[in-house]
PDB file of C-alpha atoms in Angstrom:
ATOM      1  CA  MET Y   6       0.000   0.000   0.000  1.00 35.00           C
ATOM      2  CA  SER Y   7       2.610   2.499  -1.092  1.00 31.00           C
ATOM      3  CA  PHE Y   8       0.015   5.203  -1.684  1.00 31.00           C
ATOM      4  CA  ILE Y   9      -0.234   5.617   2.085  1.00 37.00           C
ATOM      5  CA  ARG Y  10       3.274   6.993   2.364  1.00 35.00           C
ATOM      6  CA  ASN Y  11       2.661   9.579  -0.353  1.00 38.00           C
ATOM      7  CA  SER Y  12      -0.685  10.858   0.847  1.00 45.00           C
ATOM      8  CA  SER Y  13      -1.168  14.024   2.839  1.00 74.00           C
ATOM      9  CA  GLN Y  14      -1.721  14.108   6.582  1.00 81.00           C
ATOM     10  CA  ASP Y  15      -5.434  14.762   6.020  1.00 81.00           C
ATOM     11  CA  ASP Y  16      -5.668  11.714   3.770  1.00 75.00           C
ATOM     12  CA  LYS Y  17      -3.834   9.597   6.326  1.00 79.00           C
ATOM     13  CA  THR Y  18      -6.145  10.809   9.085  1.00 84.00           C
ATOM     14  CA  LYS Y  19      -9.244   9.952   7.053  1.00 78.00           C
ATOM     15  CA  LEU Y  20      -7.832   6.561   6.100  1.00 73.00           C
ATOM     16  CA  LEU Y  21      -7.084   5.656   9.707  1.00 74.00           C
ATOM     17  CA  MET Y  22     -10.551   6.847  10.760  1.00 77.00           C
ATOM     18  CA  ASP Y  23     -12.082   4.566   8.110  1.00 68.00           C
ATOM     19  CA  PHE Y  24     -10.002   1.594   9.255  1.00 66.00           C
ATOM     20  CA  THR Y  25     -10.636   1.996  12.978  1.00 73.00           C
ATOM     21  CA  ASN Y  26     -13.907   3.933  13.199  1.00 72.00           C
ATOM     22  CA  THR Y  27     -12.199   6.283  15.639  1.00 79.00           C
ATOM     23  CA  SER Y  28     -12.493  10.073  15.951  1.00 85.00           C
ATOM     24  CA  GLN Y  29     -10.428  12.544  13.963  1.00 85.00           C
ATOM     25  CA  LYS Y  30      -8.680  13.708  17.124  1.00 85.00           C
ATOM     26  CA  GLU Y  31      -7.756  10.172  18.142  1.00 86.00           C
ATOM     27  CA  ALA Y  32      -6.599   9.287  14.627  1.00 82.00           C
ATOM     28  CA  GLN Y  33      -4.318  12.307  14.550  1.00 86.00           C
ATOM     29  CA  ARG Y  34      -2.922  11.437  17.993  1.00 87.00           C
ATOM     30  CA  LEU Y  35      -2.073   7.912  16.861  1.00 86.00           C
ATOM     31  CA  LEU Y  36      -0.473   9.184  13.665  1.00 83.00           C
ATOM     32  CA  ARG Y  37       1.643  11.743  15.493  1.00 83.00           C
ATOM     33  CA  HIS Y  38       2.918   9.001  17.817  1.00 83.00           C
ATOM     34  CA  SER Y  39       3.702   6.887  14.740  1.00 80.00           C
ATOM     35  CA  ASN Y  40       5.514   9.583  12.745  1.00 80.00           C
ATOM     36  CA  TRP Y  41       2.517   9.725  10.381  1.00 82.00           C
ATOM     37  CA  ASP Y  42       2.927   6.159   9.230  1.00 77.00           C
ATOM     38  CA  VAL Y  43      -0.557   4.656   8.852  1.00 71.00           C
ATOM     39  CA  ASN Y  44       0.491   1.032   9.297  1.00 68.00           C
ATOM     40  CA  SER Y  45       2.355   1.845  12.510  1.00 73.00           C
ATOM     41  CA  ALA Y  46      -0.614   3.907  13.742  1.00 78.00           C
ATOM     42  CA  LEU Y  47      -2.925   0.987  12.986  1.00 73.00           C
ATOM     43  CA  ASN Y  48      -0.692  -1.335  14.997  1.00 70.00           C
ATOM     44  CA  LEU Y  49      -0.664   1.145  17.876  1.00 77.00           C
ATOM     45  CA  TYR Y  50      -4.460   1.471  17.819  1.00 78.00           C
ATOM     46  CA  TYR Y  51      -5.057  -2.276  18.137  1.00 67.00           C
ATOM     47  CA  GLU Y  52      -2.275  -2.804  20.660  1.00 70.00           C
ATOM     48  CA  GLN Y  53      -3.866  -0.172  22.892  1.00 71.00           C
ATOM     49  CA  ALA Y  54      -7.350  -1.555  22.286  1.00 66.00           C
ATOM     50  CA  SER Y  55      -6.253  -5.070  23.204  1.00 55.00           C
ATOM     51  CA  THR Y  56      -5.042  -3.939  26.632  1.00 53.00           C
ATOM     52  CA  LYS Y  57      -8.062  -1.829  27.540  1.00 53.00           C
ATOM     53  CA  LYS Y  58     -10.160  -3.229  30.323  1.00 48.00           C
ATOM     54  CA  PRO Y  59     -13.852  -3.758  29.580  1.00 48.00           C
ATOM     55  CA  SER Y  60     -14.865  -1.815  32.656  1.00 46.00           C
ATOM     56  CA  ASN Y  61     -13.463   0.270  35.483  1.00 48.00           C
ATOM     57  CA  LYS Y  62     -11.430  -1.527  38.110  1.00 50.00           C
ATOM     58  CA  PRO Y  63     -14.048  -3.477  40.051  1.00 50.00           C
ATOM     59  CA  LYS Y  64     -14.735  -3.145  43.716  1.00 55.00           C
ATOM     60  CA  ALA Y  65     -14.409  -6.469  45.453  1.00 57.00           C
ATOM     61  CA  SER Y  66     -14.524  -7.918  48.919  1.00 68.00           C
ATOM     62  CA  SER Y  67     -11.319  -9.111  50.535  1.00 81.00           C
ATOM     63  CA  SER Y  68     -12.669 -12.679  50.446  1.00 87.00           C
ATOM     64  CA  GLN Y  69     -13.117 -12.518  46.649  1.00 90.00           C
ATOM     65  CA  THR Y  70      -9.656 -11.118  46.136  1.00 91.00           C
ATOM     66  CA  LYS Y  71      -8.163 -13.741  48.449  1.00 92.00           C
ATOM     67  CA  ALA Y  72      -9.965 -16.540  46.613  1.00 95.00           C
ATOM     68  CA  ILE Y  73      -8.625 -15.338  43.254  1.00 94.00           C
ATOM     69  CA  GLN Y  74      -5.129 -14.960  44.667  1.00 94.00           C
ATOM     70  CA  GLU Y  75      -5.323 -18.559  45.826  1.00 96.00           C
ATOM     71  CA  ILE Y  76      -6.346 -19.677  42.343  1.00 96.00           C
ATOM     72  CA  PHE Y  77      -3.329 -17.900  40.930  1.00 96.00           C
ATOM     73  CA  ASN Y  78      -1.054 -19.385  43.597  1.00 96.00           C
ATOM     74  CA  LYS Y  79      -2.069 -22.901  42.547  1.00 97.00           C
ATOM     75  CA  TYR Y  80      -0.757 -22.383  39.030  1.00 97.00           C
ATOM     76  CA  GLU Y  81       2.096 -19.934  39.729  1.00 96.00           C
ATOM     77  CA  ASP Y  82       5.566 -20.864  38.504  1.00 96.00           C
ATOM     78  CA  PRO Y  83       7.703 -21.456  41.636  1.00 95.00           C
ATOM     79  CA  ASP Y  84      10.765 -20.264  39.739  1.00 94.00           C
ATOM     80  CA  LYS Y  85       9.107 -17.128  38.332  1.00 94.00           C
ATOM     81  CA  LYS Y  86       7.062 -15.502  41.058  1.00 91.00           C
ATOM     82  CA  GLY Y  87       4.144 -13.402  39.911  1.00 93.00           C
ATOM     83  CA  TRP Y  88       3.661 -15.432  36.740  1.00 96.00           C
ATOM     84  CA  ILE Y  89       1.782 -18.458  35.522  1.00 97.00           C
ATOM     85  CA  THR Y  90       3.942 -19.996  32.803  1.00 96.00           C
ATOM     86  CA  VAL Y  91       3.573 -22.988  30.474  1.00 95.00           C
ATOM     87  CA  ASP Y  92       3.287 -25.765  33.067  1.00 96.00           C
ATOM     88  CA  GLY Y  93       0.779 -23.853  35.172  1.00 97.00           C
ATOM     89  CA  THR Y  94      -1.174 -22.891  32.066  1.00 97.00           C
ATOM     90  CA  MET Y  95      -1.430 -26.533  31.014  1.00 97.00           C
ATOM     91  CA  GLU Y  96      -2.716 -27.442  34.487  1.00 97.00           C
ATOM     92  CA  LEU Y  97      -5.239 -24.589  34.385  1.00 97.00           C
ATOM     93  CA  CYS Y  98      -6.478 -25.766  30.987  1.00 96.00           C
ATOM     94  CA  GLN Y  99      -6.855 -29.278  32.330  1.00 97.00           C
ATOM     95  CA  ASP Y 100      -8.895 -28.035  35.300  1.00 97.00           C
ATOM     96  CA  LEU Y 101     -11.072 -25.958  32.961  1.00 96.00           C
ATOM     97  CA  GLY Y 102     -11.528 -28.883  30.601  1.00 96.00           C
ATOM     98  CA  ILE Y 103     -10.203 -27.025  27.570  1.00 95.00           C
ATOM     99  CA  ASP Y 104      -7.638 -27.744  24.879  1.00 94.00           C
ATOM    100  CA  PRO Y 105      -4.830 -25.141  24.695  1.00 93.00           C
ATOM    101  CA  THR Y 106      -4.816 -25.514  20.897  1.00 92.00           C
ATOM    102  CA  GLN Y 107      -8.483 -24.563  20.503  1.00 93.00           C
ATOM    103  CA  LEU Y 108     -10.492 -21.345  20.445  1.00 94.00           C
ATOM    104  CA  ASP Y 109     -11.461 -21.597  24.122  1.00 94.00           C
ATOM    105  CA  PHE Y 110      -7.864 -20.993  25.125  1.00 96.00           C
ATOM    106  CA  LEU Y 111      -7.642 -17.894  22.940  1.00 95.00           C
ATOM    107  CA  LEU Y 112     -10.803 -16.530  24.570  1.00 95.00           C
ATOM    108  CA  LEU Y 113      -9.480 -17.315  28.043  1.00 96.00           C
ATOM    109  CA  SER Y 114      -6.167 -15.602  27.285  1.00 95.00           C
ATOM    110  CA  TYR Y 115      -7.931 -12.518  25.954  1.00 94.00           C
ATOM    111  CA  HIS Y 116     -10.105 -12.124  29.037  1.00 95.00           C
ATOM    112  CA  LEU Y 117      -7.247 -12.787  31.452  1.00 95.00           C
ATOM    113  CA  GLY Y 118      -5.024 -10.206  29.767  1.00 90.00           C
ATOM    114  CA  SER Y 119      -2.284 -12.547  28.551  1.00 92.00           C
ATOM    115  CA  LYS Y 120       0.385 -10.691  26.558  1.00 87.00           C
ATOM    116  CA  HIS Y 121       2.287 -13.816  25.533  1.00 88.00           C
ATOM    117  CA  MET Y 122       0.968 -17.267  24.750  1.00 90.00           C
ATOM    118  CA  GLY Y 123       0.839 -19.464  27.854  1.00 92.00           C
ATOM    119  CA  GLU Y 124       1.744 -16.713  30.340  1.00 94.00           C
ATOM    120  CA  PHE Y 125      -0.398 -14.754  32.816  1.00 96.00           C
ATOM    121  CA  SER Y 126       0.788 -12.110  35.260  1.00 94.00           C
ATOM    122  CA  ARG Y 127      -0.664 -11.994  38.770  1.00 94.00           C
ATOM    123  CA  GLN Y 128      -1.954  -8.429  38.530  1.00 91.00           C
ATOM    124  CA  GLU Y 129      -3.752  -8.908  35.241  1.00 91.00           C
ATOM    125  CA  PHE Y 130      -5.099 -12.322  36.247  1.00 94.00           C
ATOM    126  CA  VAL Y 131      -6.547 -11.042  39.516  1.00 93.00           C
ATOM    127  CA  GLU Y 132      -8.020  -7.858  38.022  1.00 91.00           C
ATOM    128  CA  ALA Y 133      -9.551  -9.799  35.137  1.00 93.00           C
ATOM    129  CA  CYS Y 134     -11.146 -12.398  37.418  1.00 94.00           C
ATOM    130  CA  LEU Y 135     -12.545  -9.630  39.625  1.00 92.00           C
ATOM    131  CA  SER Y 136     -14.015  -7.925  36.565  1.00 91.00           C
ATOM    132  CA  LEU Y 137     -15.520 -11.222  35.420  1.00 92.00           C
ATOM    133  CA  HIS Y 138     -16.834 -11.983  38.947  1.00 92.00           C
ATOM    134  CA  CYS Y 139     -14.989 -15.303  38.818  1.00 95.00           C
ATOM    135  CA  ASP Y 140     -13.515 -16.196  42.196  1.00 95.00           C
ATOM    136  CA  SER Y 141     -13.369 -19.934  41.506  1.00 96.00           C
ATOM    137  CA  VAL Y 142     -12.252 -22.166  38.670  1.00 97.00           C
ATOM    138  CA  ALA Y 143     -15.848 -23.377  38.318  1.00 97.00           C
ATOM    139  CA  LYS Y 144     -17.091 -19.826  37.731  1.00 96.00           C
ATOM    140  CA  LEU Y 145     -14.312 -19.171  35.254  1.00 96.00           C
ATOM    141  CA  LYS Y 146     -15.249 -22.354  33.398  1.00 95.00           C
ATOM    142  CA  HIS Y 147     -18.899 -21.290  33.299  1.00 94.00           C
ATOM    143  CA  ALA Y 148     -17.979 -17.878  31.889  1.00 94.00           C
ATOM    144  CA  LEU Y 149     -15.768 -19.493  29.279  1.00 92.00           C
ATOM    145  CA  THR Y 150     -18.259 -22.080  28.054  1.00 87.00           C
ATOM    146  CA  ASN Y 151     -21.264 -19.761  28.148  1.00 87.00           C
ATOM    147  CA  ASP Y 152     -20.607 -16.012  28.136  1.00 89.00           C
ATOM    148  CA  PHE Y 153     -17.432 -15.930  26.059  1.00 91.00           C
ATOM    149  CA  GLN Y 154     -18.714 -18.312  23.415  1.00 85.00           C
ATOM    150  CA  ASN Y 155     -22.047 -16.508  23.149  1.00 88.00           C
ATOM    151  CA  ASN Y 156     -20.287 -13.168  22.824  1.00 91.00           C
ATOM    152  CA  LEU Y 157     -18.657 -14.373  19.597  1.00 91.00           C
ATOM    153  CA  LYS Y 158     -21.974 -13.673  17.879  1.00 90.00           C
ATOM    154  CA  ASP Y 159     -21.358  -9.965  18.473  1.00 92.00           C
ATOM    155  CA  VAL Y 160     -19.452  -8.411  15.560  1.00 92.00           C
ATOM    156  CA  ASN Y 161     -17.444  -5.964  17.682  1.00 92.00           C
ATOM    157  CA  TYR Y 162     -16.509  -8.594  20.260  1.00 93.00           C
ATOM    158  CA  PHE Y 163     -15.387 -10.980  17.543  1.00 95.00           C
ATOM    159  CA  ARG Y 164     -13.251  -8.265  15.946  1.00 94.00           C
ATOM    160  CA  ASN Y 165     -11.584  -7.614  19.322  1.00 93.00           C
ATOM    161  CA  ILE Y 166     -10.764 -11.308  19.650  1.00 95.00           C
ATOM    162  CA  TYR Y 167      -9.523 -11.427  16.065  1.00 96.00           C
ATOM    163  CA  ASN Y 168      -7.240  -8.416  16.509  1.00 94.00           C
ATOM    164  CA  TYR Y 169      -5.967  -9.748  19.844  1.00 94.00           C
ATOM    165  CA  ALA Y 170      -5.061 -13.032  18.165  1.00 95.00           C
ATOM    166  CA  PHE Y 171      -2.374 -11.320  16.099  1.00 94.00           C
ATOM    167  CA  LEU Y 172      -0.626  -9.991  19.222  1.00 90.00           C
ATOM    168  CA  PHE Y 173      -1.170 -13.265  21.047  1.00 91.00           C
ATOM    169  CA  GLY Y 174       0.304 -15.407  18.287  1.00 92.00           C
ATOM    170  CA  ARG Y 175       3.472 -13.420  17.646  1.00 90.00           C
ATOM    171  CA  GLN Y 176       6.776 -14.589  19.007  1.00 85.00           C
ATOM    172  CA  THR Y 177       8.402 -12.235  21.501  1.00 79.00           C
ATOM    173  CA  GLY Y 178      10.143  -9.381  19.731  1.00 81.00           C
ATOM    174  CA  GLN Y 179       8.626 -10.178  16.336  1.00 86.00           C
ATOM    175  CA  LYS Y 180       6.684  -7.536  14.393  1.00 89.00           C
ATOM    176  CA  ASN Y 181       4.883  -9.967  12.098  1.00 93.00           C
ATOM    177  CA  LEU Y 182       3.033 -13.223  12.690  1.00 95.00           C
ATOM    178  CA  ALA Y 183       4.679 -16.424  11.476  1.00 95.00           C
ATOM    179  CA  LEU Y 184       2.724 -17.992   8.614  1.00 96.00           C
ATOM    180  CA  ASP Y 185       2.110 -21.305  10.392  1.00 95.00           C
ATOM    181  CA  ALA Y 186       0.785 -19.469  13.457  1.00 95.00           C
ATOM    182  CA  ALA Y 187      -1.413 -17.227  11.286  1.00 96.00           C
ATOM    183  CA  VAL Y 188      -2.846 -20.243   9.467  1.00 96.00           C
ATOM    184  CA  GLU Y 189      -3.742 -22.018  12.721  1.00 96.00           C
ATOM    185  CA  LEU Y 190      -5.355 -18.880  14.124  1.00 97.00           C
ATOM    186  CA  TRP Y 191      -7.353 -18.281  10.941  1.00 97.00           C
ATOM    187  CA  LYS Y 192      -8.602 -21.858  11.136  1.00 96.00           C
ATOM    188  CA  LEU Y 193      -9.724 -21.294  14.730  1.00 95.00           C
ATOM    189  CA  LEU Y 194     -11.378 -17.952  14.032  1.00 96.00           C
ATOM    190  CA  LEU Y 195     -12.762 -18.131  10.504  1.00 96.00           C
ATOM    191  CA  ALA Y 196     -13.707 -21.774   9.961  1.00 93.00           C
ATOM    192  CA  GLY Y 197     -17.420 -21.681   9.169  1.00 90.00           C
ATOM    193  CA  ARG Y 198     -17.317 -17.902   8.755  1.00 91.00           C
ATOM    194  CA  TYR Y 199     -15.435 -17.620   5.480  1.00 92.00           C
ATOM    195  CA  ASP Y 200     -16.133 -20.142   2.718  1.00 91.00           C
ATOM    196  CA  ARG Y 201     -12.883 -19.431   0.837  1.00 93.00           C
ATOM    197  CA  LEU Y 202     -10.658 -20.028   3.864  1.00 96.00           C
ATOM    198  CA  ASP Y 203      -9.119 -23.214   2.451  1.00 96.00           C
ATOM    199  CA  GLN Y 204      -8.283 -21.421  -0.801  1.00 96.00           C
ATOM    200  CA  TRP Y 205      -6.714 -18.529   1.132  1.00 96.00           C
ATOM    201  CA  ILE Y 206      -4.532 -20.915   3.133  1.00 96.00           C
ATOM    202  CA  THR Y 207      -3.525 -22.874   0.017  1.00 96.00           C
ATOM    203  CA  PHE Y 208      -2.637 -19.609  -1.719  1.00 96.00           C
ATOM    204  CA  LEU Y 209      -0.475 -18.469   1.193  1.00 96.00           C
ATOM    205  CA  GLU Y 210       1.342 -21.776   1.496  1.00 94.00           C
ATOM    206  CA  GLU Y 211       1.955 -22.071  -2.259  1.00 93.00           C
ATOM    207  CA  LYS Y 212       2.587 -18.459  -3.273  1.00 90.00           C
ATOM    208  CA  HIS Y 213       3.484 -16.417  -0.185  1.00 90.00           C
ATOM    209  CA  ARG Y 214       5.327 -18.585   2.335  1.00 88.00           C
ATOM    210  CA  LYS Y 215       6.214 -15.548   4.464  1.00 93.00           C
ATOM    211  CA  ALA Y 216       5.124 -14.052   7.778  1.00 95.00           C
ATOM    212  CA  ILE Y 217       1.868 -12.108   7.895  1.00 96.00           C
ATOM    213  CA  SER Y 218       1.928  -8.367   8.581  1.00 93.00           C
ATOM    214  CA  ARG Y 219      -0.462  -6.627  10.948  1.00 92.00           C
ATOM    215  CA  ASP Y 220      -1.948  -4.728   8.015  1.00 91.00           C
ATOM    216  CA  THR Y 221      -2.779  -7.923   6.127  1.00 94.00           C
ATOM    217  CA  TRP Y 222      -4.139  -9.641   9.238  1.00 96.00           C
ATOM    218  CA  THR Y 223      -6.416  -6.750  10.164  1.00 93.00           C
ATOM    219  CA  LEU Y 224      -7.799  -6.014   6.715  1.00 92.00           C
ATOM    220  CA  PHE Y 225      -8.283  -9.657   5.782  1.00 95.00           C
ATOM    221  CA  LEU Y 226     -11.194  -9.808   8.220  1.00 95.00           C
ATOM    222  CA  ASP Y 227     -12.856  -6.919   6.388  1.00 91.00           C
ATOM    223  CA  PHE Y 228     -12.162  -8.641   3.078  1.00 92.00           C
ATOM    224  CA  ALA Y 229     -13.480 -12.015   4.251  1.00 92.00           C
ATOM    225  CA  THR Y 230     -16.675 -10.596   5.749  1.00 90.00           C
ATOM    226  CA  GLN Y 231     -17.655  -8.181   2.991  1.00 87.00           C
ATOM    227  CA  PRO Y 232     -21.151  -8.953   1.681  1.00 83.00           C
ATOM    228  CA  ASN Y 233     -21.772 -10.149  -1.882  1.00 81.00           C
ATOM    229  CA  PHE Y 234     -18.086 -10.482  -2.761  1.00 81.00           C
ATOM    230  CA  ASP Y 235     -17.407 -11.044  -6.452  1.00 82.00           C
ATOM    231  CA  ILE Y 236     -13.908 -11.660  -7.760  1.00 83.00           C
ATOM    232  CA  ASP Y 237     -14.789  -9.940 -11.033  1.00 81.00           C
ATOM    233  CA  THR Y 238     -15.769  -6.679  -9.315  1.00 80.00           C
ATOM    234  CA  HIS Y 239     -12.973  -6.579  -6.740  1.00 81.00           C
ATOM    235  CA  ASP Y 240     -11.439  -3.097  -6.593  1.00 77.00           C
ATOM    236  CA  ALA Y 241      -7.712  -3.628  -6.988  1.00 72.00           C
ATOM    237  CA  GLU Y 242      -7.204   0.128  -6.583  1.00 71.00           C
ATOM    238  CA  GLY Y 243      -8.838   0.105  -3.157  1.00 72.00           C
ATOM    239  CA  ALA Y 244      -7.119   0.150   0.225  1.00 78.00           C
ATOM    240  CA  TRP Y 245      -6.417  -3.585   0.300  1.00 87.00           C
ATOM    241  CA  PRO Y 246      -2.918  -4.918   0.993  1.00 89.00           C
ATOM    242  CA  ILE Y 247      -1.144  -6.210  -2.105  1.00 91.00           C
ATOM    243  CA  LEU Y 248      -1.339  -9.769  -0.788  1.00 93.00           C
ATOM    244  CA  ILE Y 249      -5.151  -9.680  -0.840  1.00 92.00           C
ATOM    245  CA  ASP Y 250      -5.153  -8.303  -4.396  1.00 91.00           C
ATOM    246  CA  GLU Y 251      -2.828 -11.155  -5.380  1.00 93.00           C
ATOM    247  CA  PHE Y 252      -5.223 -13.630  -3.752  1.00 94.00           C
ATOM    248  CA  VAL Y 253      -8.102 -12.318  -5.886  1.00 92.00           C
ATOM    249  CA  GLU Y 254      -5.960 -12.800  -9.007  1.00 91.00           C
ATOM    250  CA  TYR Y 255      -5.205 -16.308  -7.796  1.00 93.00           C
ATOM    251  CA  LEU Y 256      -8.944 -16.990  -7.469  1.00 92.00           C
ATOM    252  CA  LYS Y 257      -9.566 -15.667 -10.975  1.00 90.00           C
ATOM    253  CA  ASN Y 258      -6.828 -17.857 -12.435  1.00 87.00           C
ATOM    254  CA  THR Y 259      -8.039 -20.887 -10.516  1.00 84.00           C
ATOM    255  CA  SER Y 260     -11.584 -20.295 -11.734  1.00 69.00           C
ATOM    256  CA  SER Y 261     -10.425 -19.901 -15.347  1.00 57.00           C
ATOM    257  CA  ASN Y 262      -8.360 -23.078 -15.163  1.00 56.00           C
ATOM    258  CA  ASN Y 263     -11.300 -25.011 -13.748  1.00 51.00           C
ATOM    259  CA  ILE Y 264     -13.535 -23.825 -16.595  1.00 47.00           C
ATOM    260  CA  SER Y 265     -10.909 -24.737 -19.204  1.00 42.00           C
ATOM    261  CA  ASN Y 266     -10.444 -28.197 -17.721  1.00 44.00           C
ATOM    262  CA  SER Y 267     -14.202 -28.702 -17.637  1.00 43.00           C
ATOM    263  CA  ILE Y 268     -14.514 -27.747 -21.299  1.00 42.00           C
ATOM    264  CA  SER Y 269     -11.637 -30.062 -22.238  1.00 45.00           C
ATOM    265  CA  SER Y 270     -13.204 -32.948 -20.344  1.00 47.00           C
ATOM    266  CA  ASN Y 271     -16.577 -32.426 -21.994  1.00 47.00           C
ATOM    267  CA  SER Y 272     -15.059 -32.206 -25.478  1.00 49.00           C
ATOM    268  CA  THR Y 273     -13.416 -35.585 -25.072  1.00 51.00           C
TER     269      THR Y 273
END
């Protein structure tokens, strides 16, 4: 999307507002902090959004706080105080009856404020459980299997989970998301939601074979959920990442090849 770098500040502000549905003032603030680079501002917007708490810090009784602290203590890494790490996370998943490779774990991590896969800090864990009114593993399991899953029907909630997944899946210190991680996350999030998902994954594995940028990850959801999509009317001059435009060309070529093969088969 090289046109972004050549556009004026007003154009960049409007573009960011369109992407994020934020105010002009907020868009300009993000751009200023990102040296007027739209992609960096977009990253900053979603990184800040992913760490925002759904409500003000809850008031809780000392007994609730103590109960949550005790939950954390059960899973805390004895060699890394203040953190639940991989072993404790696996034990927590077992007690919750969930598979750490499935969507439930992504939802749990989002609500408990995990910044890195398989790790939870004490402060964020306790504050999240207080906000969720979950002072026992049983209550946390109920919220996970009922509230969180039901919330996926809400478009805005789903987008928050989707955007969080990019941050969650990245390796520490990496800007982009490894292709294999992106593929697994897309399977978790978009299976049953996007009927061309298998073609998208095949295209990436055959033609791209590189890490996925934040820009591509974010805008692919808009691409995949647009109503009445038609490959013949796709606007290649629009604000789509180049990789998505290349995918549309791949679909066109695949469709043409299928028609040609069908004609050849019928003629014989």
